[in-house]
PDB file of C-alpha atoms in Angstrom:
ATOM      1  CA  MET A   1       9.700  11.096  10.885  1.00 80.00           C
ATOM      2  CA  LEU A   2       7.056  13.446  12.097  1.00 80.00           C
ATOM      3  CA  ARG A   3       8.493  16.101   9.334  1.00 85.00           C
ATOM      4  CA  ALA A   4       8.664  14.046   6.502  1.00 89.00           C
ATOM      5  CA  LEU A   5       4.978  13.534   7.285  1.00 91.00           C
ATOM      6  CA  ARG A   6       4.172  16.969   7.251  1.00 91.00           C
ATOM      7  CA  LEU A   7       5.843  17.050   3.780  1.00 93.00           C
ATOM      8  CA  PHE A   8       3.245  14.417   2.731  1.00 94.00           C
ATOM      9  CA  GLU A   9       0.709  16.057   4.464  1.00 94.00           C
ATOM     10  CA  GLY A  10       1.386  19.577   3.096  1.00 92.00           C
ATOM     11  CA  PHE A  11       1.322  17.972  -0.319  1.00 95.00           C
ATOM     12  CA  ALA A  12      -1.839  16.127   0.100  1.00 95.00           C
ATOM     13  CA  GLY A  13      -3.701  19.672   1.241  1.00 93.00           C
ATOM     14  CA  LEU A  14      -2.063  21.195  -1.846  1.00 95.00           C
ATOM     15  CA  VAL A  15      -4.097  18.556  -3.942  1.00 96.00           C
ATOM     16  CA  ALA A  16      -6.999  18.813  -2.063  1.00 96.00           C
ATOM     17  CA  ARG A  17      -7.402  22.671  -2.254  1.00 96.00           C
ATOM     18  CA  VAL A  18      -6.570  22.816  -5.860  1.00 97.00           C
ATOM     19  CA  ALA A  19      -9.322  20.079  -6.134  1.00 97.00           C
ATOM     20  CA  ALA A  20     -11.537  21.860  -4.194  1.00 96.00           C
ATOM     21  CA  THR A  21     -11.197  24.952  -6.622  1.00 97.00           C
ATOM     22  CA  LEU A  22     -11.989  23.242  -9.615  1.00 97.00           C
ATOM     23  CA  GLY A  23     -15.056  21.738  -7.691  1.00 96.00           C
ATOM     24  CA  ALA A  24     -16.015  25.356  -6.898  1.00 97.00           C
ATOM     25  CA  VAL A  25     -15.342  26.285 -10.580  1.00 97.00           C
ATOM     26  CA  ALA A  26     -17.887  23.367 -11.360  1.00 97.00           C
ATOM     27  CA  GLY A  27     -20.298  24.573  -9.333  1.00 96.00           C
ATOM     28  CA  LEU A  28     -20.315  28.345 -10.499  1.00 97.00           C
ATOM     29  CA  VAL A  29     -20.511  27.051 -13.739  1.00 97.00           C
ATOM     30  CA  CYS A  30     -23.513  24.904 -12.727  1.00 96.00           C
ATOM     31  CA  PHE A  31     -25.451  27.791 -11.265  1.00 97.00           C
ATOM     32  CA  ALA A  32     -24.926  29.938 -14.541  1.00 97.00           C
ATOM     33  CA  LEU A  33     -25.822  27.154 -16.635  1.00 96.00           C
ATOM     34  CA  VAL A  34     -28.923  26.697 -14.718  1.00 95.00           C
ATOM     35  CA  CYS A  35     -29.530  30.647 -15.062  1.00 95.00           C
ATOM     36  CA  ALA A  36     -29.049  30.376 -19.112  1.00 95.00           C
ATOM     37  CA  SER A  37     -31.324  27.614 -18.914  1.00 94.00           C
ATOM     38  CA  VAL A  38     -34.244  29.180 -17.343  1.00 94.00           C
ATOM     39  CA  GLY A  39     -33.929  32.035 -19.418  1.00 94.00           C
ATOM     40  CA  TRP A  40     -33.808  30.034 -22.265  1.00 92.00           C
ATOM     41  CA  ARG A  41     -36.632  27.863 -21.099  1.00 91.00           C
ATOM     42  CA  TYR A  42     -39.032  30.730 -19.982  1.00 92.00           C
ATOM     43  CA  PHE A  43     -38.441  34.205 -21.754  1.00 91.00           C
ATOM     44  CA  LEU A  44     -37.377  32.489 -25.033  1.00 91.00           C
ATOM     45  CA  GLY A  45     -39.429  29.098 -25.201  1.00 91.00           C
ATOM     46  CA  GLN A  46     -36.494  27.293 -26.020  1.00 92.00           C
ATOM     47  CA  PRO A  47     -35.610  24.385 -23.657  1.00 90.00           C
ATOM     48  CA  GLN A  48     -32.167  23.321 -23.811  1.00 89.00           C
ATOM     49  CA  PRO A  49     -32.095  19.714 -22.308  1.00 87.00           C
ATOM     50  CA  TRP A  50     -28.206  19.435 -22.649  1.00 89.00           C
ATOM     51  CA  ILE A  51     -28.024  21.874 -19.457  1.00 91.00           C
ATOM     52  CA  ASP A  52     -29.862  19.502 -17.395  1.00 89.00           C
ATOM     53  CA  HIS A  53     -27.508  16.464 -17.838  1.00 89.00           C
ATOM     54  CA  ALA A  54     -24.507  18.983 -17.902  1.00 91.00           C
ATOM     55  CA  ALA A  55     -25.696  20.683 -14.641  1.00 93.00           C
ATOM     56  CA  ALA A  56     -26.003  16.609 -12.851  1.00 92.00           C
ATOM     57  CA  TRP A  57     -22.325  16.189 -14.191  1.00 92.00           C
ATOM     58  CA  LEU A  58     -21.351  19.348 -12.601  1.00 95.00           C
ATOM     59  CA  VAL A  59     -22.519  18.588  -9.231  1.00 95.00           C
ATOM     60  CA  VAL A  60     -20.836  15.227  -9.034  1.00 94.00           C
ATOM     61  CA  ALA A  61     -17.794  17.461 -10.384  1.00 95.00           C
ATOM     62  CA  LEU A  62     -18.214  19.527  -7.122  1.00 96.00           C
ATOM     63  CA  VAL A  63     -18.881  16.691  -4.654  1.00 95.00           C
ATOM     64  CA  MET A  64     -15.951  14.622  -5.621  1.00 96.00           C
ATOM     65  CA  LEU A  65     -13.102  17.436  -6.001  1.00 96.00           C
ATOM     66  CA  ALA A  66     -14.677  18.838  -2.631  1.00 95.00           C
ATOM     67  CA  ALA A  67     -14.725  16.054  -0.474  1.00 94.00           C
ATOM     68  CA  ALA A  68     -10.961  15.746  -0.064  1.00 95.00           C
ATOM     69  CA  GLU A  69     -10.988  19.130   1.397  1.00 95.00           C
ATOM     70  CA  THR A  70     -13.746  18.944   3.550  1.00 92.00           C
ATOM     71  CA  GLN A  71     -11.995  15.649   5.256  1.00 92.00           C
ATOM     72  CA  ARG A  72      -8.740  17.584   5.210  1.00 93.00           C
ATOM     73  CA  ARG A  73     -10.483  20.543   7.124  1.00 91.00           C
ATOM     74  CA  GLU A  74     -12.137  18.012   9.444  1.00 84.00           C
ATOM     75  CA  GLU A  75     -15.621  19.489   8.244  1.00 81.00           C
ATOM     76  CA  HIS A  76     -17.169  16.130   7.577  1.00 72.00           C
ATOM     77  CA  ILE A  77     -20.314  14.853   9.850  1.00 69.00           C
ATOM     78  CA  GLY A  78     -19.923  13.818  12.942  1.00 67.00           C
ATOM     79  CA  VAL A  79     -21.211  12.594  16.317  1.00 64.00           C
ATOM     80  CA  GLU A  80     -20.414  15.514  18.168  1.00 67.00           C
ATOM     81  CA  VAL A  81     -22.836  14.319  21.228  1.00 69.00           C
ATOM     82  CA  VAL A  82     -20.243  12.000  21.781  1.00 73.00           C
ATOM     83  CA  THR A  83     -16.506  13.269  20.386  1.00 74.00           C
ATOM     84  CA  ASN A  84     -17.027  16.665  22.260  1.00 76.00           C
ATOM     85  CA  ARG A  85     -17.244  14.740  25.213  1.00 82.00           C
ATOM     86  CA  LEU A  86     -14.147  12.458  24.631  1.00 82.00           C
ATOM     87  CA  ARG A  87     -10.323  13.745  26.312  1.00 87.00           C
ATOM     88  CA  GLY A  88      -6.938  12.551  25.776  1.00 85.00           C
ATOM     89  CA  GLY A  89      -6.645   9.177  24.742  1.00 87.00           C
ATOM     90  CA  ALA A  90      -9.839   8.529  24.162  1.00 87.00           C
ATOM     91  CA  ARG A  91     -10.358  11.334  21.789  1.00 86.00           C
ATOM     92  CA  ARG A  92      -7.286  10.202  19.499  1.00 87.00           C
ATOM     93  CA  ALA A  93      -8.479   7.140  19.226  1.00 90.00           C
ATOM     94  CA  ALA A  94     -11.890   8.287  17.867  1.00 87.00           C
ATOM     95  CA  ARG A  95     -10.340  10.463  15.710  1.00 88.00           C
ATOM     96  CA  ILE A  96      -8.140   7.519  14.607  1.00 91.00           C
ATOM     97  CA  LEU A  97     -11.264   5.475  14.131  1.00 91.00           C
ATOM     98  CA  SER A  98     -12.565   8.271  12.288  1.00 89.00           C
ATOM     99  CA  VAL A  99      -9.797   8.827   9.799  1.00 92.00           C
ATOM    100  CA  LEU A 100      -9.520   5.072   9.294  1.00 95.00           C
ATOM    101  CA  SER A 101     -13.211   4.541   8.217  1.00 93.00           C
ATOM    102  CA  VAL A 102     -12.851   7.507   5.531  1.00 93.00           C
ATOM    103  CA  LEU A 103      -9.803   5.876   4.524  1.00 96.00           C
ATOM    104  CA  ALA A 104     -11.895   2.319   4.056  1.00 96.00           C
ATOM    105  CA  VAL A 105     -14.736   4.215   2.095  1.00 96.00           C
ATOM    106  CA  ALA A 106     -12.504   6.059  -0.059  1.00 97.00           C
ATOM    107  CA  ALA A 107     -10.547   2.837  -0.829  1.00 97.00           C
ATOM    108  CA  ILE A 108     -13.359   0.951  -1.674  1.00 97.00           C
ATOM    109  CA  LEU A 109     -14.853   3.924  -3.545  1.00 96.00           C
ATOM    110  CA  LEU A 110     -11.746   3.691  -5.836  1.00 97.00           C
ATOM    111  CA  ARG A 111     -11.810   0.281  -6.313  1.00 98.00           C
ATOM    112  CA  GLU A 112     -15.674   0.235  -7.595  1.00 97.00           C
ATOM    113  CA  GLY A 113     -14.993   3.769  -9.373  1.00 96.00           C
ATOM    114  CA  ILE A 114     -12.475   2.328 -11.579  1.00 97.00           C
ATOM    115  CA  GLU A 115     -14.260  -1.154 -12.078  1.00 97.00           C
ATOM    116  CA  THR A 116     -17.488   1.479 -13.365  1.00 95.00           C
ATOM    117  CA  VAL A 117     -15.000   3.230 -15.527  1.00 96.00           C
ATOM    118  CA  SER A 118     -13.719   0.152 -17.291  1.00 96.00           C
ATOM    119  CA  PHE A 119     -17.146  -1.354 -17.627  1.00 96.00           C
ATOM    120  CA  SER A 120     -18.293   1.810 -19.424  1.00 93.00           C
ATOM    121  CA  ARG A 121     -15.274   2.007 -21.909  1.00 93.00           C
ATOM    122  CA  MET A 122     -15.559  -1.885 -22.558  1.00 94.00           C
ATOM    123  CA  ILE A 123     -19.108  -1.690 -23.438  1.00 93.00           C
ATOM    124  CA  GLY A 124     -19.217   2.236 -25.300  1.00 88.00           C
ATOM    125  CA  ILE A 125     -21.777   3.761 -23.390  1.00 85.00           C
ATOM    126  CA  ALA A 126     -22.204   7.568 -24.444  1.00 84.00           C
ATOM    127  CA  THR A 127     -24.285  10.108 -22.592  1.00 84.00           C
ATOM    128  CA  ASN A 128     -27.107  12.061 -23.914  1.00 79.00           C
ATOM    129  CA  ILE A 129     -24.995  14.469 -25.124  1.00 79.00           C
ATOM    130  CA  GLU A 130     -23.274  13.457 -28.746  1.00 76.00           C
ATOM    131  CA  ALA A 131     -19.951  12.545 -28.916  1.00 80.00           C
ATOM    132  CA  VAL A 132     -19.672  12.368 -24.569  1.00 85.00           C
ATOM    133  CA  PRO A 133     -18.543   9.126 -23.386  1.00 91.00           C
ATOM    134  CA  LEU A 134     -19.786   7.833 -19.915  1.00 90.00           C
ATOM    135  CA  TRP A 135     -16.970   6.983 -18.786  1.00 92.00           C
ATOM    136  CA  TRP A 136     -15.636  10.428 -18.869  1.00 92.00           C
ATOM    137  CA  LEU A 137     -18.151  10.893 -16.337  1.00 92.00           C
ATOM    138  CA  HIS A 138     -17.534   8.033 -14.197  1.00 94.00           C
ATOM    139  CA  LEU A 139     -13.917   9.157 -13.924  1.00 95.00           C
ATOM    140  CA  LEU A 140     -15.095  11.525 -11.495  1.00 95.00           C
ATOM    141  CA  ILE A 141     -15.311   8.956  -9.013  1.00 96.00           C
ATOM    142  CA  PRO A 142     -12.131   7.483  -8.712  1.00 97.00           C
ATOM    143  CA  ILE A 143     -10.272  10.974  -9.025  1.00 97.00           C
ATOM    144  CA  GLY A 144     -12.449  12.069  -5.753  1.00 96.00           C
ATOM    145  CA  ALA A 145     -11.180   8.696  -4.194  1.00 97.00           C
ATOM    146  CA  ALA A 146      -7.882   9.195  -4.572  1.00 97.00           C
ATOM    147  CA  LEU A 147      -7.848  12.347  -3.508  1.00 97.00           C
ATOM    148  CA  LEU A 148     -10.059  11.815  -0.152  1.00 96.00           C
ATOM    149  CA  LEU A 149      -7.527   8.749  -0.043  1.00 97.00           C
ATOM    150  CA  LEU A 150      -4.306  10.770  -0.043  1.00 97.00           C
ATOM    151  CA  VAL A 151      -5.763  13.461   2.212  1.00 96.00           C
ATOM    152  CA  SER A 152      -7.392  10.655   4.959  1.00 96.00           C
ATOM    153  CA  LEU A 153      -3.935   8.834   5.000  1.00 96.00           C
ATOM    154  CA  ALA A 154      -1.852  11.734   5.251  1.00 95.00           C
ATOM    155  CA  GLN A 155      -4.153  12.306   8.569  1.00 94.00           C
ATOM    156  CA  LEU A 156      -3.641   8.942   9.744  1.00 95.00           C
ATOM    157  CA  LEU A 157      -0.222   9.030   9.427  1.00 95.00           C
ATOM    158  CA  VAL A 158       0.383  12.196  11.109  1.00 93.00           C
ATOM    159  CA  LEU A 159      -1.980  11.208  14.109  1.00 92.00           C
ATOM    160  CA  LEU A 160      -0.049   7.637  14.331  1.00 92.00           C
ATOM    161  CA  ALA A 161       3.197   9.563  14.485  1.00 91.00           C
ATOM    162  CA  GLY A 162       1.401  11.454  17.667  1.00 88.00           C
ATOM    163  CA  GLY A 163       0.893  15.013  15.718  1.00 87.00           C
ATOM    164  CA  GLU A 164      -2.313  16.795  14.827  1.00 86.00           C
ATOM    165  CA  PRO A 165      -3.017  16.885  11.194  1.00 88.00           C
ATOM    166  CA  ARG A 166      -2.738  20.307   9.400  1.00 85.00           C
ATOM    167  CA  GLY A 167      -6.234  21.779   8.597  1.00 76.00           C
ATOM    168  CA  SER A 168      -8.172  21.006  11.458  1.00 63.00           C
ATOM    169  CA  ALA A 169      -9.601  23.673  13.323  1.00 55.00           C
ATOM    170  CA  PRO A 170      -8.199  24.380  16.672  1.00 53.00           C
ATOM    171  CA  ARG A 171     -10.233  23.267  19.790  1.00 52.00           C
ATOM    172  CA  ASP A 172     -10.634  24.203  23.135  1.00 49.00           C
ATOM    173  CA  GLU A 173     -10.292  21.700  26.346  1.00 48.00           C
ATOM    174  CA  ALA A 174     -14.290  20.864  25.742  1.00 47.00           C
ATOM    175  CA  GLY A 175     -13.565  19.782  22.302  1.00 49.00           C
ATOM    176  CA  LEU A 176     -15.355  23.206  20.703  1.00 49.00           C
ATOM    177  CA  THR A 177     -13.672  25.119  17.660  1.00 49.00           C
ATOM    178  CA  ALA A 178     -12.833  28.605  18.653  1.00 46.00           C
ATOM    179  CA  ALA A 179     -14.431  30.232  15.706  1.00 43.00           C
ATOM    180  CA  SER A 180     -17.558  28.481  15.874  1.00 44.00           C
ATOM    181  CA  GLY A 181     -18.271  27.683  19.145  1.00 46.00           C
ATOM    182  CA  SER A 182     -19.392  24.438  18.133  1.00 46.00           C
ATOM    183  CA  GLY A 183     -17.734  21.015  17.878  1.00 45.00           C
ATOM    184  CA  GLU A 184     -16.808  18.769  15.007  1.00 40.00           C
TER     185      GLU A 184
END
């Protein structure tokens, strides 16, 4: 059973890494656009307002596409003061509770994101940039939520089967990561 779950976890990890790569590209494009905007505004005296909108959308894309990979690597925010002190079953229970929390938030975000996209399409809202419907941008919400749901579900199933999710940083007995010398 754990072997089948590892395949599912591997698939979820692959999808999360591809999405994070797309998120990184969105971040780089955002940086390039902001640099170009500064040049147009201050050196050429020709501000380009569309860049501000596009940069904001790219930041949303970066966040929504990278959230699943952050969860997969267990680089999310944690209450380290508490979790680093836990051992054995209590630590495992805390990890399961953490993943369940992310799973619940991802499910809510997915449902609300789908409703947002449906509403935007229904009323036909457009962005400030001609010919770009707002629902295209809203689509980033359920996509990111689905990715987060996929990764957290894989982690939960592996934890419930008694395994350790891949992607998590190895920890010593004190709960500290080997690379950083600090907890989650």
